[in-house]
Coordinates of C-alpha atoms in Angstrom, one line a residue:
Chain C
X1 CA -24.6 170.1 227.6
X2 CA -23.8 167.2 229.4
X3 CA -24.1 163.1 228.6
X4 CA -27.2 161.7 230.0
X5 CA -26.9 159.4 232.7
X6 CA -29.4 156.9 234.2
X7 CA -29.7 155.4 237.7
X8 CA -32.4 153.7 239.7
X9 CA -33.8 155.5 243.1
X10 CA -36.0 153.7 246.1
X11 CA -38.6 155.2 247.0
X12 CA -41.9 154.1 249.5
X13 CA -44.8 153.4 247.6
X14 CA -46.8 156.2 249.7
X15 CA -44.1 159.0 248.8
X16 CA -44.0 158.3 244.8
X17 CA -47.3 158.8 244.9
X18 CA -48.1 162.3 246.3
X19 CA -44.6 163.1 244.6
X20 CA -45.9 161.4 241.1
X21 CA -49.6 163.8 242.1
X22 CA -47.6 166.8 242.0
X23 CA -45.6 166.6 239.2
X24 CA -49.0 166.5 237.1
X25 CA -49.9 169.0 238.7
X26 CA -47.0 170.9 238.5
X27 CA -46.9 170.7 235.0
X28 CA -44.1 168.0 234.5
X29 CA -43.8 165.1 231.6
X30 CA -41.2 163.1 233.6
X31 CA -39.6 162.7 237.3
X32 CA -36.3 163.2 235.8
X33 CA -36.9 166.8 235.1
X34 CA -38.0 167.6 238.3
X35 CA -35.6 165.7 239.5
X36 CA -33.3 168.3 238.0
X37 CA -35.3 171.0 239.0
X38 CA -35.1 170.1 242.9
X39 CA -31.2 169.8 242.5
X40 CA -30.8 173.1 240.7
X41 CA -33.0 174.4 243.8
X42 CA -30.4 173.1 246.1
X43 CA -27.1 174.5 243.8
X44 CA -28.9 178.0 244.2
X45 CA -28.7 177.9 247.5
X46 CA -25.5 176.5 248.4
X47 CA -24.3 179.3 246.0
X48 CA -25.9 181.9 248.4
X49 CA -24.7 180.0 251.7
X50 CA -20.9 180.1 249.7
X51 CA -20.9 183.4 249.6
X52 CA -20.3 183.2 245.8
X53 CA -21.2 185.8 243.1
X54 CA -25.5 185.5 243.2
X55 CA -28.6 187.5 241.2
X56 CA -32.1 187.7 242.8
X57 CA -34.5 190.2 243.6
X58 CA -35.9 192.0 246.3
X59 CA -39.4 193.0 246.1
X60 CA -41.2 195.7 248.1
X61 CA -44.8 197.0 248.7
X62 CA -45.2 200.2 250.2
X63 CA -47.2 203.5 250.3
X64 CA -45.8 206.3 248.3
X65 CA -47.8 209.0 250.6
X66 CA -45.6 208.8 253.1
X67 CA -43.3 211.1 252.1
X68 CA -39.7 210.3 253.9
X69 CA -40.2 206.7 252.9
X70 CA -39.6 207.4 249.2
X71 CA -36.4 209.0 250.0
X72 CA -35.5 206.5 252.0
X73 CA -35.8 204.0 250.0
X74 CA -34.1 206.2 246.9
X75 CA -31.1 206.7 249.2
X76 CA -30.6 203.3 250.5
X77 CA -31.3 202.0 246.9
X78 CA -28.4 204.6 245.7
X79 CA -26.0 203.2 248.6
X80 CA -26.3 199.5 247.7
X81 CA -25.9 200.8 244.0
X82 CA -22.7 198.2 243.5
X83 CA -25.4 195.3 243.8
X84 CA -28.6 197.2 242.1
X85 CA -29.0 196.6 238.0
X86 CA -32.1 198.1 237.3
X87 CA -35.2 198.8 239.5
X88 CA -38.8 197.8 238.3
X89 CA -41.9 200.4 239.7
X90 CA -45.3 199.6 239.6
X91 CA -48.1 201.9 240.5
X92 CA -50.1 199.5 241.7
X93 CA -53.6 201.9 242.9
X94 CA -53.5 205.7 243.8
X95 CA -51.4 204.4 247.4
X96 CA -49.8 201.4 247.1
X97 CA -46.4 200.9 244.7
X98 CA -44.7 197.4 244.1
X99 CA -41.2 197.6 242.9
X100 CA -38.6 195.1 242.0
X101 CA -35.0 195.6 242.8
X102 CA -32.7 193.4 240.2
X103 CA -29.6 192.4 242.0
X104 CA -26.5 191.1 240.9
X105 CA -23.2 190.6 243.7
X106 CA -22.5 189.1 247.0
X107 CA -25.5 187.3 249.3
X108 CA -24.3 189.1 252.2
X109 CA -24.7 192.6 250.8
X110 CA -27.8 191.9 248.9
X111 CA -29.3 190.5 252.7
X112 CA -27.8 193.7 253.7
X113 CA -30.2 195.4 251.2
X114 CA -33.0 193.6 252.1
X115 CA -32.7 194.3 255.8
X116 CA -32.3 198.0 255.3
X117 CA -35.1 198.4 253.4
X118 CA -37.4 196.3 255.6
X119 CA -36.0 198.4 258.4
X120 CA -37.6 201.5 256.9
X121 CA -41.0 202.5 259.1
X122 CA -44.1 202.3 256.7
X123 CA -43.0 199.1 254.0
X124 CA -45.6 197.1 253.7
X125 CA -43.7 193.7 253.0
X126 CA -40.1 192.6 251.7
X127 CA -39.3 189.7 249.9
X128 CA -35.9 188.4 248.6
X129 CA -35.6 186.2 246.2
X130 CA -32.5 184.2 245.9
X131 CA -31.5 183.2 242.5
X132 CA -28.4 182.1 240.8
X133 CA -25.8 183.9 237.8
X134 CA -26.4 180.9 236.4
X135 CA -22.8 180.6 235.4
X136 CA -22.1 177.1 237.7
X137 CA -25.9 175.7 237.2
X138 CA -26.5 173.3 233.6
Chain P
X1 CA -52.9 205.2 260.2
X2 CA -54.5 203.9 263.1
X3 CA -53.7 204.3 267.0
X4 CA -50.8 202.1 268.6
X5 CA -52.1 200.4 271.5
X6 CA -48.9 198.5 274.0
X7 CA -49.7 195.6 275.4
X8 CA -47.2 192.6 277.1
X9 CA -45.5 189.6 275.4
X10 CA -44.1 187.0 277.8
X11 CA -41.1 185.2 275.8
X12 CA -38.6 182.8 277.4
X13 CA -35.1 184.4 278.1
X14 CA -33.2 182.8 275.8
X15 CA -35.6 182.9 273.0
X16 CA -35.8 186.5 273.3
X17 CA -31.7 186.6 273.8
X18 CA -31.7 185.2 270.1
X19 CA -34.7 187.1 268.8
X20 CA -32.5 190.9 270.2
X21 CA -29.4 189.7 268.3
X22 CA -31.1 189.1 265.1
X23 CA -32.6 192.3 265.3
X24 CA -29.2 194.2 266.1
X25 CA -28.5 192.3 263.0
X26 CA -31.3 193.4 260.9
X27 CA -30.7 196.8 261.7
X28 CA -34.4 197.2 263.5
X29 CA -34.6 200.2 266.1
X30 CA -37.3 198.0 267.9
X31 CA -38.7 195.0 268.9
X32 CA -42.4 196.4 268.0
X33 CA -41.3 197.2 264.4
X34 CA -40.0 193.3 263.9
X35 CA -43.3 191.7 265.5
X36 CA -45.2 194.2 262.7
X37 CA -43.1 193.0 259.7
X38 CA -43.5 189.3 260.9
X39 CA -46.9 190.0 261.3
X40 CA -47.4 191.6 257.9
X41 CA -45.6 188.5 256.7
X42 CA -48.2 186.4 257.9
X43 CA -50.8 188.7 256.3
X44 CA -49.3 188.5 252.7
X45 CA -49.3 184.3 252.9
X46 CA -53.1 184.5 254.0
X47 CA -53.9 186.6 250.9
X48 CA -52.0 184.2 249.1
X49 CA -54.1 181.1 250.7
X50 CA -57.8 182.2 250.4
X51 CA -57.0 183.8 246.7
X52 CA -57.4 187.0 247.2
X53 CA -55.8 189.6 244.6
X54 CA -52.0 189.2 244.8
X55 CA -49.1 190.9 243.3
X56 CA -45.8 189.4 243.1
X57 CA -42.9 188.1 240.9
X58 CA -41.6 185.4 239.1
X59 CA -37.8 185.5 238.5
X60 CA -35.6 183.1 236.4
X61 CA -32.3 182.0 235.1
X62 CA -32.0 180.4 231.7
X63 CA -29.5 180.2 229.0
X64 CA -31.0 182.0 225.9
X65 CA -28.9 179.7 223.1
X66 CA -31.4 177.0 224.1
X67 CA -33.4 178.0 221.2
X68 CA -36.7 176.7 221.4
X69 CA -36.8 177.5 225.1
X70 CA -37.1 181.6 224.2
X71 CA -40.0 180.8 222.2
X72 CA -42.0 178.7 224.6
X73 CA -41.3 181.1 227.4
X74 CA -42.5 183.8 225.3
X75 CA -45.9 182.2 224.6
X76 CA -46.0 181.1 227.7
X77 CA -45.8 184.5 229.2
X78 CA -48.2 186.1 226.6
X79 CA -50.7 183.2 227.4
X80 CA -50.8 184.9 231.0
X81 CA -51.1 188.4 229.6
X82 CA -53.9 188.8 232.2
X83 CA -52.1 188.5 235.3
X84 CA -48.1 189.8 233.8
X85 CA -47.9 193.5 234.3
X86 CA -44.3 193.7 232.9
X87 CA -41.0 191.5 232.6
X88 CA -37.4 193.2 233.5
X89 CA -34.8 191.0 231.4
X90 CA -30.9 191.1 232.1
X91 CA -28.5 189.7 229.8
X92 CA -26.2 188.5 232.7
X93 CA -23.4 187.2 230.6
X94 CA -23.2 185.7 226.7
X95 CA -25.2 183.2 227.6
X96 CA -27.3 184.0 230.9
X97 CA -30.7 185.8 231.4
X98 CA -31.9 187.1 234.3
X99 CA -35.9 187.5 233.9
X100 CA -37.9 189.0 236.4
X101 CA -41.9 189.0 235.9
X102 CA -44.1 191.1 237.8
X103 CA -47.7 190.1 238.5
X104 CA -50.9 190.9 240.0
X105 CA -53.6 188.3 239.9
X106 CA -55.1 184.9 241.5
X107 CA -52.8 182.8 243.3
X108 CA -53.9 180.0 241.5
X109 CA -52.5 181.8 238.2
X110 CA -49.6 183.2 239.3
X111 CA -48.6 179.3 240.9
X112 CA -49.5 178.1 237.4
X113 CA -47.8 180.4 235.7
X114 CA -44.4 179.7 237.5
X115 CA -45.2 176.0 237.0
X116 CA -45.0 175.9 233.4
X117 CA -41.9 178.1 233.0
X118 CA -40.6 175.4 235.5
X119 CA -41.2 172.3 232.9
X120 CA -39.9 173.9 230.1
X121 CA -36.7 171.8 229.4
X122 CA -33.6 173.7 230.3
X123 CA -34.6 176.4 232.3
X124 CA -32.2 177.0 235.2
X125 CA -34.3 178.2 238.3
X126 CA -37.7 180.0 239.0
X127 CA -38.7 181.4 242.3
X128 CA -41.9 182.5 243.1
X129 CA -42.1 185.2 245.4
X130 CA -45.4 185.9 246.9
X131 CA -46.1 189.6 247.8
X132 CA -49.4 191.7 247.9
X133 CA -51.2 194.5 246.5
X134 CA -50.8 196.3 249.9
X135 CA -54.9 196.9 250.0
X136 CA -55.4 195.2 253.4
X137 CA -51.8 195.4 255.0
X138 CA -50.9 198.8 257.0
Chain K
X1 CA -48.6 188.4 206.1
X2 CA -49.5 190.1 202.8
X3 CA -48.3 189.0 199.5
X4 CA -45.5 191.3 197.9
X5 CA -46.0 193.8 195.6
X6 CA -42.6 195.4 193.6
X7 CA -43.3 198.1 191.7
X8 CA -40.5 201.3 190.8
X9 CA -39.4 204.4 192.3
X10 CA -37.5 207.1 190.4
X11 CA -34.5 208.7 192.3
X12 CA -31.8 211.4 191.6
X13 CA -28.3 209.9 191.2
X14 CA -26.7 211.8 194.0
X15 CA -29.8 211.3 196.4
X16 CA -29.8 207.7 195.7
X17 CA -25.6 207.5 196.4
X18 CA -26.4 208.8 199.4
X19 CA -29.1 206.9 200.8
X20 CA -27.0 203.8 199.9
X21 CA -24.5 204.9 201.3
X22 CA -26.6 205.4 204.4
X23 CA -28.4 201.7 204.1
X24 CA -25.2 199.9 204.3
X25 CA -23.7 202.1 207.5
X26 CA -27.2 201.4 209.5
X27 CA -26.3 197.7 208.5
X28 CA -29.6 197.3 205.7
X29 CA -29.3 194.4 203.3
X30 CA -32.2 196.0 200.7
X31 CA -33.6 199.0 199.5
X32 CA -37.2 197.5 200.1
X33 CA -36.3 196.6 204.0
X34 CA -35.4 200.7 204.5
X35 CA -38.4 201.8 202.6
X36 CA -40.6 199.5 205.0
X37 CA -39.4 201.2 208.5
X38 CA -39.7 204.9 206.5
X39 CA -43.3 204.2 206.0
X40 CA -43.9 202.3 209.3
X41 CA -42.2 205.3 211.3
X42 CA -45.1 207.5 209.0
X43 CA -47.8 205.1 210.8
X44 CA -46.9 205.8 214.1
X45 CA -46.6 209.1 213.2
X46 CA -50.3 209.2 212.3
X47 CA -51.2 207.0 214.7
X48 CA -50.0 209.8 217.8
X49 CA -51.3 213.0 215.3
X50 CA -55.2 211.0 215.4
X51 CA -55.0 210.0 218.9
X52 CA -55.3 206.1 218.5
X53 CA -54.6 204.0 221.4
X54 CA -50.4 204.4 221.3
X55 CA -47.6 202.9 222.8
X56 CA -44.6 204.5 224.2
X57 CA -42.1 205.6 226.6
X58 CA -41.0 209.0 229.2
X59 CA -37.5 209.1 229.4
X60 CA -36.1 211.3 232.7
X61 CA -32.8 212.3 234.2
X62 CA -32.9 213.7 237.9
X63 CA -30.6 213.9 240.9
X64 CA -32.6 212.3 243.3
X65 CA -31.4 214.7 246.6
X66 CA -33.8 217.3 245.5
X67 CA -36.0 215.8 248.2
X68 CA -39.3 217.6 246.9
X69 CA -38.7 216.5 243.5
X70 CA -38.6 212.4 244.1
X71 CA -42.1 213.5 245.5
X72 CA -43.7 215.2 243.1
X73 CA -42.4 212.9 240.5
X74 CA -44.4 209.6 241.9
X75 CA -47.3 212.0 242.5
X76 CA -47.3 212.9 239.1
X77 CA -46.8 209.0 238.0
X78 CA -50.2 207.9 240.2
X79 CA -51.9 210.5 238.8
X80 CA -51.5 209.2 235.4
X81 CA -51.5 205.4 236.3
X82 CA -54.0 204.8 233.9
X83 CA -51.5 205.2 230.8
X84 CA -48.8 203.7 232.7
X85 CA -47.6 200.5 232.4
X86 CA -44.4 200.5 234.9
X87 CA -41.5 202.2 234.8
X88 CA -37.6 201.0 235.1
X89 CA -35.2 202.9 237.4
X90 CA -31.8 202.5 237.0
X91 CA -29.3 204.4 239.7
X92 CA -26.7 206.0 237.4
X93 CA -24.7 207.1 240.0
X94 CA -24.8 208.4 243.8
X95 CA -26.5 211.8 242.4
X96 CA -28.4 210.8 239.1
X97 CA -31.1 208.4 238.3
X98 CA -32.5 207.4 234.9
X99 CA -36.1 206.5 235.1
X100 CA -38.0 205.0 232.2
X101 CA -42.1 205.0 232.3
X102 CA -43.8 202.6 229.7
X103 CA -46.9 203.8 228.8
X104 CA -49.8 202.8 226.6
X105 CA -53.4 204.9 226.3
X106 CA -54.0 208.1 224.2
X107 CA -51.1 210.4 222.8
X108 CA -53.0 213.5 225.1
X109 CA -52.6 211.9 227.7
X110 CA -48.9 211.0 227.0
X111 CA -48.0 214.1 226.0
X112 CA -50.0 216.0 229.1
X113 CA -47.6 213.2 231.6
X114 CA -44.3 214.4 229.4
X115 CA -44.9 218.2 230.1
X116 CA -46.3 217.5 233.6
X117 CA -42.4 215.7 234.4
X118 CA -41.2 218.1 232.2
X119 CA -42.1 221.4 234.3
X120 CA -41.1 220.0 237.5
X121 CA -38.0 221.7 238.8
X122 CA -34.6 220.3 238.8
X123 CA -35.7 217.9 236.4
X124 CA -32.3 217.2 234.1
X125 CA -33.8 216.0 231.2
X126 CA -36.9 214.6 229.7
X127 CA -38.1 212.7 226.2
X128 CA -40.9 211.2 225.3
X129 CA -41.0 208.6 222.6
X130 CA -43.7 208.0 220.5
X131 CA -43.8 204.4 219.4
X132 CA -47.3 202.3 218.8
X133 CA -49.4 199.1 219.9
X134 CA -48.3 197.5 216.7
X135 CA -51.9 196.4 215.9
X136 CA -52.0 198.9 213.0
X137 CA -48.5 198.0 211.4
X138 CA -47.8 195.0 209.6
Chain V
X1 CA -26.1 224.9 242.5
X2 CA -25.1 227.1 241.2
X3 CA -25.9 231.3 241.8
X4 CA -28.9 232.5 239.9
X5 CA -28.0 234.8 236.9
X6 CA -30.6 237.3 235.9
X7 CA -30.5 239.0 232.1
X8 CA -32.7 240.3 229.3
X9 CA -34.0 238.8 226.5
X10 CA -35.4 240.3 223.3
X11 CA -38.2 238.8 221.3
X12 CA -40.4 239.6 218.5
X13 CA -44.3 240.2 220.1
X14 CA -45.6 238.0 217.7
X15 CA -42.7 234.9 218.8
X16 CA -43.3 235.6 222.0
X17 CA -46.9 235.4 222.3
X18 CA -46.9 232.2 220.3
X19 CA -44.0 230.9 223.2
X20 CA -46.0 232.1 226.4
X21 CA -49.3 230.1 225.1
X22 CA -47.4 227.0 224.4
X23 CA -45.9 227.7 228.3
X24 CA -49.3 227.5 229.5
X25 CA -50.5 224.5 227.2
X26 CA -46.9 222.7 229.0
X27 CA -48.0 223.2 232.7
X28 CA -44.6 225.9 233.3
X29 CA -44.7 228.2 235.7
X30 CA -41.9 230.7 234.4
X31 CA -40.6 231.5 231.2
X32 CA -37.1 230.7 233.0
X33 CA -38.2 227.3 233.8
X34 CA -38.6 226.3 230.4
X35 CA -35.5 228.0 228.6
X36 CA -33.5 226.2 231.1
X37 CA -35.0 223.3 229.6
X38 CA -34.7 224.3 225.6
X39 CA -30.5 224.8 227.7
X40 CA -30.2 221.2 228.7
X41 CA -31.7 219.7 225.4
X42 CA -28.9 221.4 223.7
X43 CA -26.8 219.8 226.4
X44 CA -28.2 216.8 225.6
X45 CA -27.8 217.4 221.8
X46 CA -23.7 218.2 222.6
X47 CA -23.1 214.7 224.6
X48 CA -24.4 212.7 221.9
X49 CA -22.4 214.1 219.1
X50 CA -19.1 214.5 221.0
X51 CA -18.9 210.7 221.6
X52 CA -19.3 211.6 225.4
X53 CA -21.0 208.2 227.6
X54 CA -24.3 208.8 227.5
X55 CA -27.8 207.0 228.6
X56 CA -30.8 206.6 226.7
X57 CA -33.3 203.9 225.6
X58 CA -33.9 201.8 222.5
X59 CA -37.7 201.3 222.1
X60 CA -39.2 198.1 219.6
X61 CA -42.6 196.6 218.5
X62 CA -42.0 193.7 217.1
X63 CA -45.1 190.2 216.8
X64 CA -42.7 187.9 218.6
X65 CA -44.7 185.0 216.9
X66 CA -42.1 185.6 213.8
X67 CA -39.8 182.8 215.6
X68 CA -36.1 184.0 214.0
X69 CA -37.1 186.9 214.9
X70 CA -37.4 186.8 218.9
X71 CA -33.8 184.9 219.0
X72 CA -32.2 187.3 216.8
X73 CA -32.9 190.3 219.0
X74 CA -31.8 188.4 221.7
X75 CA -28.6 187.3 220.1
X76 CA -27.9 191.2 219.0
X77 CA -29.0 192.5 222.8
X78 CA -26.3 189.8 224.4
X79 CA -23.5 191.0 221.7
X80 CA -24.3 194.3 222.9
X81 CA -24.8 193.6 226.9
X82 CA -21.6 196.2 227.6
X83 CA -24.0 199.1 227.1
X84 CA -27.0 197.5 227.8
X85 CA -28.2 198.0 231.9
X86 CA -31.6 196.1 231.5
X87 CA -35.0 195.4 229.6
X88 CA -38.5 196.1 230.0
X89 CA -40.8 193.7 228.0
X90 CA -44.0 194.1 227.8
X91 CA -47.0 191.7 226.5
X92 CA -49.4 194.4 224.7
X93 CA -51.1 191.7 223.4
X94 CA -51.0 187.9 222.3
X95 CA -49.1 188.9 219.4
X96 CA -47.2 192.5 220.2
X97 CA -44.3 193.3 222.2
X98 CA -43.0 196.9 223.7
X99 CA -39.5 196.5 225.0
X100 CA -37.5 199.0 226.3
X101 CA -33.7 198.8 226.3
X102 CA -32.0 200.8 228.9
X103 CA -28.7 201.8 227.7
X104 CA -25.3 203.5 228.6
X105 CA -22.1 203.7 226.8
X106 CA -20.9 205.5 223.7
X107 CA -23.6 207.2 221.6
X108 CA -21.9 205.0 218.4
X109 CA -23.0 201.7 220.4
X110 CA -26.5 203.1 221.2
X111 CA -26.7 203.9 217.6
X112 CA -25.4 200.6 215.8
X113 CA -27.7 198.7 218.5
X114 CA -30.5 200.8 217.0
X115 CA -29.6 199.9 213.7
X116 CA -29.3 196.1 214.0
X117 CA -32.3 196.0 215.6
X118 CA -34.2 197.9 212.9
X119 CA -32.2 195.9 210.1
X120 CA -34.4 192.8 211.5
X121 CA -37.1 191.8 209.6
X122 CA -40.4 191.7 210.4
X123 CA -39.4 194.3 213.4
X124 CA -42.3 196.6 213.0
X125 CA -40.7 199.9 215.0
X126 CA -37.5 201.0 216.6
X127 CA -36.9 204.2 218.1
X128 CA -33.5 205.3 219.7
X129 CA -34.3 208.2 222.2
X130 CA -31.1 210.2 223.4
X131 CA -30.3 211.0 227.2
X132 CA -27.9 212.0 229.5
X133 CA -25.8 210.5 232.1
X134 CA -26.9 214.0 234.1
X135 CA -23.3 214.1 235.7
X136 CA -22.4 217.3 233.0
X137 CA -25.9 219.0 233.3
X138 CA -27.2 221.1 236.4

């Protein structure tokens, strides 16, 4: 862990304020903390803009009736299994299944993923969520 | 499944130019299964607005040496028992965690919910990412 | 937590040796810590042969080319999404996929899911683990 | 895969009438179905205790209020993340936790994981289940 270090920031009167209303209600006890939060947010993404090493997730609703989706989905899945940890399945009514795809490896391939799988006739929605390894973020 | 009806869009040239390569990109076959997904897209955030019964997923990055932070995630997580169905965890490296929390729920809980794993002190990242149950998306 | 209570147990020499020998290979520090899991692992015993609310897992190896198979498996999973929790896939390699179902309800119902996965064909391996809610264990 | 062989089998009346009801009672079609089966647990049996890789699961209960506790289990999961793949947690209730450890590696890791997981007090159940990697069974 790094020494702390303090510094004074301008800001309009009109802005601190709606920024000051959200941090109640976001939860936070001080700026600074969500000062470090909006940076982190920007390290994330520069990481995924680099190129570098990423984690994230790519979440998917769809109907498991339709019977060539699933193996669709199994197969791409089992192509992009270099990026892939570990794949979370929800049954979420007698239709509808939500599953969360870990991921771990390059931004490009894991957009790869993503756009395969939303490619498929039938998926309801696909998200991806970029994240970070964590390694280069304090 | 209900009947496909074909109707016209009028886009400007270049606009569409853009909109083609993107596809080719995405690996779509057609232009109609892109306007569905972006439609569908808008179909998840307006469950998400008017509080309707979402699923989804909050991921995050922390380093699990921070020892008091494993604790307050923990209670933090069981005090939103209600809406957590189940929480995928990946020990990325020595020190990195990869946690990944599925939900179903209100909104309003699952934005809480990803706020106060956000203000504890020393957490790397959380994403929220919206999704849906799939009940009122084809 | 309930006070302790020491009281004596009588062993054969040999039989003693030998579970000592045993307590330091599974890395025990006391003789009272082993005879705790022995009798806890006799709870959840009980708890499965009564049919209390238990906890648990279904454990599965399958190639997931044998198309019908992938079907029959989520069918079988939605039909029993009332013990289900969710399950974790993990792509072992291009052919094989390790899937793990967490499941909480009664042990029939556990037991009917195991064979059900169990009799479908082309199904490489399955196990189901008894474990429990913890409620009843100290 | 492979040709289908077919051969005779002798059997006491009395064993085999016992072994046909039990067919029934497990949802299998033929009694061919379900010595293949009785085959590949054996299989099973034989990775484990050759040292072969192998994949499996480590399932807990454990009151993650007991505040060493939670960080220990973590520190043991992280000094074992070469054969760990990922973890399902699940909030049973305010104070009990499933979690189910995906594993692959050596069936000597899978087994000292087990074991200093169990050797943690206050841990109220640990069960190790065996699996395959399905790459030597057909």
């Amino acid at each position: 862990m790094s020494r702390l270090i303090r510094f004074g920031v301008s800001l309009e009167k009109g802005l601190l304020e709606k920024f000051d209303y959200l941090l109640k209600k976001k939860n936070y006890t001080s700026r600074s903390e969500s000062f470090r939060d909006l940076i982190r947010q920007e390290l994330v993404k520069k990481e995924w803009q680099e190129g570098k090493e990423i984690a994230g997730a790519v979440i998917l609703i769809y109907d498991h009736h339709k019977r060539e989706l699933v193996n669709k989905m199994m197969n791409i899945q089992h192509n992009f299994s270099e990026i892939i940890i570990s794949t979370q399945h929800i049954h979420l009514d007698h239709n509808n299944c939500l599953e969360i795809i870990a991921i771990r490896g390059s931004p490009n391939q894991a957009e790869k993923l993503s756009d395969h799988l939303r490619s498929v006739k039938k998926v309801k929605h696909v998200a991806l969520t970029m994240s970070s390894t964590g390694k280069h973020i304090e």
